[in-house]
CSV table of C-alpha atoms in Angstrom, one decimal:
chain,number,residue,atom,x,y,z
N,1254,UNK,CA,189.7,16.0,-8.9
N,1255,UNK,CA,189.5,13.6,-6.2
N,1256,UNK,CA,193.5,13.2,-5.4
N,1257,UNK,CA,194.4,14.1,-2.1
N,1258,UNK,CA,197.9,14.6,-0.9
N,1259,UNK,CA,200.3,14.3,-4.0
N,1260,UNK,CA,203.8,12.1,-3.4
N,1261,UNK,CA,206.2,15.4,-3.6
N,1262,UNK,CA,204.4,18.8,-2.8
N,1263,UNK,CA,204.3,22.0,-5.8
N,1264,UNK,CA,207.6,23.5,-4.7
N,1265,UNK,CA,209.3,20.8,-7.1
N,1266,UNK,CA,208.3,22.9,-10.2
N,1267,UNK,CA,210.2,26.0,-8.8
N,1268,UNK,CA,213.0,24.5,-6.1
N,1269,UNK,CA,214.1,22.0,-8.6
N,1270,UNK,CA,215.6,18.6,-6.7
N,1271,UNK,CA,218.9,19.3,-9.1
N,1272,UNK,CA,219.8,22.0,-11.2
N,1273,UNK,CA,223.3,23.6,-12.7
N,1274,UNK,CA,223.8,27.1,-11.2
N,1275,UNK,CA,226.9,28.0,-13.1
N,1276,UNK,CA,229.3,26.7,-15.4
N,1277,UNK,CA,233.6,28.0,-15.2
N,1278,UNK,CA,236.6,27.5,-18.2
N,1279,UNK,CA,239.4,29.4,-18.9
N,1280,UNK,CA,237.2,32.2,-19.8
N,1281,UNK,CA,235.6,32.9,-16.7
N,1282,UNK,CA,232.4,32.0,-14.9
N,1283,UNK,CA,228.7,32.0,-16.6
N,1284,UNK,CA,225.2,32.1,-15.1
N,1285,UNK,CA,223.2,28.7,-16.6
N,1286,UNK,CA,219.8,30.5,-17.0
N,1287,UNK,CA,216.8,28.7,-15.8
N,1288,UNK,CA,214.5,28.1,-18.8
N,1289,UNK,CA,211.1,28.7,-17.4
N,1290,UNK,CA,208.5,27.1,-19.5
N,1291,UNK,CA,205.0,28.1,-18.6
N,1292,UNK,CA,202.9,25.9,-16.4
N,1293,UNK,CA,199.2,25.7,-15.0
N,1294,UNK,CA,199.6,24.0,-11.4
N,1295,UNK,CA,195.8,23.0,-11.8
N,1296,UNK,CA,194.5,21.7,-7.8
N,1297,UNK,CA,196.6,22.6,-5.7
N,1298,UNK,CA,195.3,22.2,-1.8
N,1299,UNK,CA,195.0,25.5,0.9
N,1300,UNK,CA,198.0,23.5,2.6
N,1301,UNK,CA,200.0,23.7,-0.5
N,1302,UNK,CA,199.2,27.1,-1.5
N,1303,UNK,CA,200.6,27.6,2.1
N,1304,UNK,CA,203.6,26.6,1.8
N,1305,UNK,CA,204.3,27.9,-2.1
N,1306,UNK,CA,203.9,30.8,0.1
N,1307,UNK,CA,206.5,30.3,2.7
N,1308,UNK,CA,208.5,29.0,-0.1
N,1309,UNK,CA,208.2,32.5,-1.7
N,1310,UNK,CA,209.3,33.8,1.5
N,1311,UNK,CA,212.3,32.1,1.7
N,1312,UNK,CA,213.5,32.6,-2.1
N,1313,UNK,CA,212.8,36.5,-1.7
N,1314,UNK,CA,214.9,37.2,0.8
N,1315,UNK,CA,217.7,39.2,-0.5
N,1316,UNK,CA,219.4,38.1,-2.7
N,1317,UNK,CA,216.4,36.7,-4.0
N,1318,UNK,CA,216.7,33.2,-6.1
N,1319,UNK,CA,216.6,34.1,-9.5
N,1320,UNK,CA,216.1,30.4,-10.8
N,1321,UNK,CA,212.7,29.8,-8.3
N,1322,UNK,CA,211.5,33.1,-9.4
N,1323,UNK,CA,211.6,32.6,-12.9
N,1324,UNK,CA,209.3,29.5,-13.1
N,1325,UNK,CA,207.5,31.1,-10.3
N,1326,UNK,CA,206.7,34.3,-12.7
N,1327,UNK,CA,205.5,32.0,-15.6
N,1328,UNK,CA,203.0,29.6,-13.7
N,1329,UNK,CA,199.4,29.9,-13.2
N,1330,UNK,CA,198.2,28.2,-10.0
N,1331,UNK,CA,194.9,27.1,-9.8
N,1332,UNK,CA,193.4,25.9,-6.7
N,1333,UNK,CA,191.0,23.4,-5.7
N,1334,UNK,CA,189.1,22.3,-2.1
N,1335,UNK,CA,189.4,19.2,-0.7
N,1336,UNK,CA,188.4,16.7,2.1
N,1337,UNK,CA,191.0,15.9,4.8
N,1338,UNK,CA,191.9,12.3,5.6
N,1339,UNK,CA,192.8,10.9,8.7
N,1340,UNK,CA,196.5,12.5,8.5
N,1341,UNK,CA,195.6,16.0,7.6
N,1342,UNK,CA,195.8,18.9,10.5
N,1343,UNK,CA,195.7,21.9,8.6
N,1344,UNK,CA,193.2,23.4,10.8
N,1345,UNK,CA,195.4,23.5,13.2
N,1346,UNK,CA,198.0,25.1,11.7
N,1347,UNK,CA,195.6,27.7,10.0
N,1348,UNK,CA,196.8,26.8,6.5
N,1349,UNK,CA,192.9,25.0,6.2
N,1350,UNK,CA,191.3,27.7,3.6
N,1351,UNK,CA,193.1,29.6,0.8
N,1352,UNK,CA,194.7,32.7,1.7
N,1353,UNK,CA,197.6,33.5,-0.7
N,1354,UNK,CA,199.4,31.7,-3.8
N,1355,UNK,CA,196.7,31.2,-6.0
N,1356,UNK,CA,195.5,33.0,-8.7
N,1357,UNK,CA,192.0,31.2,-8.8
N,1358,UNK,CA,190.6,28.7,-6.6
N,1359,UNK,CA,187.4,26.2,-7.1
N,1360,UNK,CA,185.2,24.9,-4.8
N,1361,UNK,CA,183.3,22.0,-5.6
N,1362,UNK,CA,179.7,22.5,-5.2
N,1363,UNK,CA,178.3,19.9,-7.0
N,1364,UNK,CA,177.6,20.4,-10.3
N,1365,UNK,CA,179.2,23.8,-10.3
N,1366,UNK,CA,182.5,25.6,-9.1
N,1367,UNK,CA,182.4,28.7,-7.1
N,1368,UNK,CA,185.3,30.4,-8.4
N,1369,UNK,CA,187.5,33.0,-6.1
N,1370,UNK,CA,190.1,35.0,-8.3
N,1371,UNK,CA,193.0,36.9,-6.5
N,1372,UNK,CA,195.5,38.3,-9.1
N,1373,UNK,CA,195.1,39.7,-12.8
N,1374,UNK,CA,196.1,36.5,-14.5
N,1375,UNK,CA,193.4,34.9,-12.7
N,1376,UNK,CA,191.0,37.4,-13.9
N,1377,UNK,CA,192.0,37.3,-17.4
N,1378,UNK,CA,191.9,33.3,-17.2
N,1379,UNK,CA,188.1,34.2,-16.9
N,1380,UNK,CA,187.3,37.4,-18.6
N,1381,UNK,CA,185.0,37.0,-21.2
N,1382,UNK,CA,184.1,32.9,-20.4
N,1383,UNK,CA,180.9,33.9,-20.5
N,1384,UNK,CA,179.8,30.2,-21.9
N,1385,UNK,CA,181.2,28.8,-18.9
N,1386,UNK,CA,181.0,31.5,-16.3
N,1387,UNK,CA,178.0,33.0,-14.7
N,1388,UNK,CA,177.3,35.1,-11.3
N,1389,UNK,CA,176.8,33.3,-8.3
N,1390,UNK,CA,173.4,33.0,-7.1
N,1391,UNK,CA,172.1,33.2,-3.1
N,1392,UNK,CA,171.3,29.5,-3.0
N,1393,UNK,CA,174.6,28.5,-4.3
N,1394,UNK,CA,176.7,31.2,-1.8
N,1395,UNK,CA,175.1,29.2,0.7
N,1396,UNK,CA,176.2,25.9,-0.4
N,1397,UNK,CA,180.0,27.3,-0.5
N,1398,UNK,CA,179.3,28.5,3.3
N,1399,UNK,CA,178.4,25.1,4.3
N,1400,UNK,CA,180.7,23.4,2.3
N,1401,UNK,CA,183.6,25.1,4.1
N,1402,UNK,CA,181.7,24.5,7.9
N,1403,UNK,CA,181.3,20.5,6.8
N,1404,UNK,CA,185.1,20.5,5.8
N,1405,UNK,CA,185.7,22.0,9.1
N,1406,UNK,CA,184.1,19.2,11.0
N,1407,UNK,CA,185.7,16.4,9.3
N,1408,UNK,CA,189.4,17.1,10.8
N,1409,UNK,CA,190.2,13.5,12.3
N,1410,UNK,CA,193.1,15.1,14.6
N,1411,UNK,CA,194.1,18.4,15.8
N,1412,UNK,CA,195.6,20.6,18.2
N,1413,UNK,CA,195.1,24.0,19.7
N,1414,UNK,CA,198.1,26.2,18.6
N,1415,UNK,CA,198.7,28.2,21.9
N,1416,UNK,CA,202.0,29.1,23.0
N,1417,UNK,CA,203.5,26.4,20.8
N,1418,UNK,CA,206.6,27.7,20.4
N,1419,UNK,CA,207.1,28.4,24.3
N,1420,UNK,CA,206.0,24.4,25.0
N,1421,UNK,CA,208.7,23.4,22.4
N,1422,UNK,CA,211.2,25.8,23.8
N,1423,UNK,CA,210.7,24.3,27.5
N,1424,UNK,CA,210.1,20.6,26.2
N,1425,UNK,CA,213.7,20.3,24.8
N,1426,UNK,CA,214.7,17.6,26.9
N,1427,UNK,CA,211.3,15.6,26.8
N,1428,UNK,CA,211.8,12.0,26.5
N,1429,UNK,CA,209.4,12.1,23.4
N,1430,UNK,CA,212.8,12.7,21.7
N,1431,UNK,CA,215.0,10.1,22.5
N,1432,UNK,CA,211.8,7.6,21.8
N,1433,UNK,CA,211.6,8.7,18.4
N,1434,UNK,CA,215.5,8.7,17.7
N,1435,UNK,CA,215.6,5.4,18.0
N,1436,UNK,CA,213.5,5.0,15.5
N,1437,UNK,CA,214.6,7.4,13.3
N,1438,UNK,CA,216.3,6.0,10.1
N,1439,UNK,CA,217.7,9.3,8.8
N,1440,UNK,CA,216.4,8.8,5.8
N,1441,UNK,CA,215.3,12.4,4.7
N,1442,UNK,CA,212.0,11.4,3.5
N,1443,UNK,CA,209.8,13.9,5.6
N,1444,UNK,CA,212.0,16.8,4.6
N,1445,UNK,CA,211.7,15.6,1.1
N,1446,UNK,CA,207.9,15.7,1.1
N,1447,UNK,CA,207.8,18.5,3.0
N,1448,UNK,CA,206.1,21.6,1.1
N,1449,UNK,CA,208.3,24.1,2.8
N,1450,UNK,CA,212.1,22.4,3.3
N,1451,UNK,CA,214.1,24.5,1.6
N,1452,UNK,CA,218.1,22.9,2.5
N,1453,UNK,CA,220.5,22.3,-0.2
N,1454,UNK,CA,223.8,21.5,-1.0
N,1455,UNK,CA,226.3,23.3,-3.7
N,1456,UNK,CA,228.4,20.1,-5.7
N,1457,UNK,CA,231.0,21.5,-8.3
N,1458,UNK,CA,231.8,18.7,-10.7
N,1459,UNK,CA,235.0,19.7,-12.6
N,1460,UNK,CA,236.4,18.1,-15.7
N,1461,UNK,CA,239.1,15.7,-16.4
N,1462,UNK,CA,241.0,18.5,-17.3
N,1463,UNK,CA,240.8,20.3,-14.7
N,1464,UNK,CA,239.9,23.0,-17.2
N,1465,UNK,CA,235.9,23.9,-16.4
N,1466,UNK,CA,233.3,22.4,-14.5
N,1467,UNK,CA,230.0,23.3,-13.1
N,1468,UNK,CA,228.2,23.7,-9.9
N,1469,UNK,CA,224.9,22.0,-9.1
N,1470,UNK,CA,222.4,22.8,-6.7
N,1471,UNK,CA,220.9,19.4,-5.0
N,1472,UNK,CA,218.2,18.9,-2.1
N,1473,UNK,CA,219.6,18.3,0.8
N,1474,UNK,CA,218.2,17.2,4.6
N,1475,UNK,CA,218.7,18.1,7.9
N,1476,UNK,CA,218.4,14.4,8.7
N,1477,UNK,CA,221.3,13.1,7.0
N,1478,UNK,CA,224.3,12.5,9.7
N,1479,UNK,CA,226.4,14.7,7.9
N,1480,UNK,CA,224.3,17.5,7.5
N,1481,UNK,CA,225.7,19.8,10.3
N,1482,UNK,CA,229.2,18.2,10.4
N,1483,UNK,CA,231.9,21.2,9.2
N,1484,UNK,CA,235.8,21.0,8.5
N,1485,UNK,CA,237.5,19.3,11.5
N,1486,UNK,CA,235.0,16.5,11.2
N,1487,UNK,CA,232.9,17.7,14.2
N,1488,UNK,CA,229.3,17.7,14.3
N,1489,UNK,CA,226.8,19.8,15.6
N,1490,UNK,CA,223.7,17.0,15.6
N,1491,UNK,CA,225.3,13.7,15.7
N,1492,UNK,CA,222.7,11.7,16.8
N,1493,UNK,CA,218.8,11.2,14.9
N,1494,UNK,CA,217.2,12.6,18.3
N,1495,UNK,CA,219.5,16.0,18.1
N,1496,UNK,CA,218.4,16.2,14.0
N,1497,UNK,CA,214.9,15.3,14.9
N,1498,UNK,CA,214.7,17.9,17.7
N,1499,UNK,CA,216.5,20.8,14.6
N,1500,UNK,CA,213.6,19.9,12.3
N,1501,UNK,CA,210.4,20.0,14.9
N,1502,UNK,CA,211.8,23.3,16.2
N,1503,UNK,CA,212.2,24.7,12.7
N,1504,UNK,CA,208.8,23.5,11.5
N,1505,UNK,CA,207.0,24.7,14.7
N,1506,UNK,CA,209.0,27.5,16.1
N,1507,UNK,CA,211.9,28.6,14.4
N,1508,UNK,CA,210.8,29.7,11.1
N,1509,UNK,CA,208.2,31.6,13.4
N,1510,UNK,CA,210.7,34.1,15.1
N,1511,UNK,CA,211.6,36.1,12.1
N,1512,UNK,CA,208.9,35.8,9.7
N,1513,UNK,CA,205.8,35.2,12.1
N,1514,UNK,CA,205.0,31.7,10.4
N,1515,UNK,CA,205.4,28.1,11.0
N,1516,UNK,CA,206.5,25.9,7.9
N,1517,UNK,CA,204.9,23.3,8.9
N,1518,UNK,CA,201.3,23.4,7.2
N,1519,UNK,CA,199.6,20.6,8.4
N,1520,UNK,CA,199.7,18.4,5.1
N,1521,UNK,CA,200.4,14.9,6.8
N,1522,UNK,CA,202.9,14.0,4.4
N,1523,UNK,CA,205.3,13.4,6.4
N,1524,UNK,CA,203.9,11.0,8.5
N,1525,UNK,CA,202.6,9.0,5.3
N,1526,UNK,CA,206.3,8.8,4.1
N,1527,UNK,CA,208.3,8.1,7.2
N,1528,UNK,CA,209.3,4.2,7.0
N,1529,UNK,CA,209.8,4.1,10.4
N,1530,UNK,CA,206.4,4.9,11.1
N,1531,UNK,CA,207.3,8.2,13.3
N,1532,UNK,CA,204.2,9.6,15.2
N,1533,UNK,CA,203.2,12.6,13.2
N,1534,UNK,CA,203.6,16.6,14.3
N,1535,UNK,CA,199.9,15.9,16.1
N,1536,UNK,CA,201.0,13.2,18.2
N,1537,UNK,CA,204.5,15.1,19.4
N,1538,UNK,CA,202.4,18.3,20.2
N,1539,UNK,CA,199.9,16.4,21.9
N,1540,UNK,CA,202.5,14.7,23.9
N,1541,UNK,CA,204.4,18.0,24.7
N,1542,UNK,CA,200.9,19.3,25.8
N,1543,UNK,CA,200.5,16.8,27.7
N,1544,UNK,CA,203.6,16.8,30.0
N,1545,UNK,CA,202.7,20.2,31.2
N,1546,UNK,CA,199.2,19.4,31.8
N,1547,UNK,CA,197.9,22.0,29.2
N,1548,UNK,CA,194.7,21.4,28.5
N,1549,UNK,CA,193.4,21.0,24.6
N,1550,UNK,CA,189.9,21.0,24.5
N,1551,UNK,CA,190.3,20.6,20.2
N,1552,UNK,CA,191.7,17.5,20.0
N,1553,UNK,CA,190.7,13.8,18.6
């Protein structure tokens, strides 16, 4: 009840870090069916409802991911607020209170739980719990309204999202980048932790024979040096600064243009991971801010 920030984010249960697609012999190709056991994700953050959201998103799109939405179809999410820590900018990012992918959320008030329900398997989660279940009372609607204000007011960091995606569009050749390419290690960590990456590779792994095989899907990263490299052997990001540059713009910009969202959802977990000790999303924004003297009244 008191976790935070878990190490890997929910979208492990339904964008599994390896699983066999298909399997091929001499009779032809088969579909490996995803078995999807049912599963209670019990509290989840707003931040990571936001991004099982985007990641719904993403594995809708036509044609939509049959494995994902198999486990997604079977899972019960539940909910649960939370206190931000000194690396948590949700606010900022408007992913601070739940909106979507939940089908019950608790508050903690206390001794109680105000409870918000938002699909039919939430609502028969609760039907009949009369033992445990009662109507909320005025005195106890206020406590959820100030609970919510109070979490408000404890974001340690922050920035005003305004034209965002125009300052990272004109910023592209900031030195901010090259500092933190240097640094970079290209590990993959922050894309690993990230709630919303998505990138994967295809591996077929034949047999000796020669005779079947299967195909494995595997996360992959934008931050590997081979990511964008393509027959021929060229590459389109060589360097950690041009893969650096691909993942900021996705997670603040690009993602935006066609679906009218950032991925990034203000969890802090990529900061916490990064070895290198790369300044977080805040820091780069705040720095891109600041080199064309915008002015952001909302920061700490």
């Amino acid at each position: 009840f008191d976790a935070l920030r878990t190490i890997l984010p929910p979208k492990k249960h339904f964008f599994s870090p390896q699983e066999k697609l298909i399997s091929y012999n001499d009779g032809g190709i088969q579909d490996c069916d995803s078995y999807a056991k049912p599963l209670i994700l019990f509290g989840v953050h707003p931040c990571d409802l936001a991004g099982l959201s985007v990641m719904d998103t993403i594995f809708s799109a036509t044609p939509a991911d049959n494995h994902y939405h198999a486990r997604r179809q079977v899972t019960l999410v539940i909910g649960l607020s939370c206190m931000p820590d000194k690396h948590c900018f949700c606010h900022s990012m408007g992913t601070d209170s739940p909106e979507r992918g939940y089908d019950m959320f608790l508050t903690e008030l206390g001794e109680y739980f105000f409870v918000q329900i938002r699909t039919p398997q939430g609502y028969k989660l609760v039907d009949g719990q009369s033992k445990i279940m009662q109507p909320v009372f005025p005195e106890q609607q206020s406590q959820f309204k100030e609970f919510w204000v109070g979490r408000q007011e404890a974001f340690q960091i922050g920035f005003k999202r305004d034209n965002l995606s125009a300052i990272v569009d004109m910023e592209w050749s900031n030195p901010i980048w090259e500092e933190l390419g240097k640094r970079c290690l290209s590990c993959g960590n922050c894309t690993f932790v990230c709630p919303t990456c998505y990138c994967f590779d295809l591996v077929d792994t034949p047999s000796l024979s020669g005779t079947s095989g299967y195909r494995t899907r595997e996360w992959d990263s934008c931050q590997f040096s081979c990511f964008a490299q393509i027959a021929g052997g060229y590459n389109f990001r060589m360097g950690p600064v041009d893969r650096l540059k691909f993942w900021y713009r996705h997670k603040l910009h690009g993602f935006d243009d066609p679906y009218g969202l950032p991925t990034c959802v203000g969890c802090g977990r990529c900061t916490v991971s990064c070895p290198a000790e790369i300044d977080d999303i805040v820091a780069v924004v705040l720095k891109l801010q600041d080199s064309l003297g915008v002015r952001n009244n909302d920061r700490h």
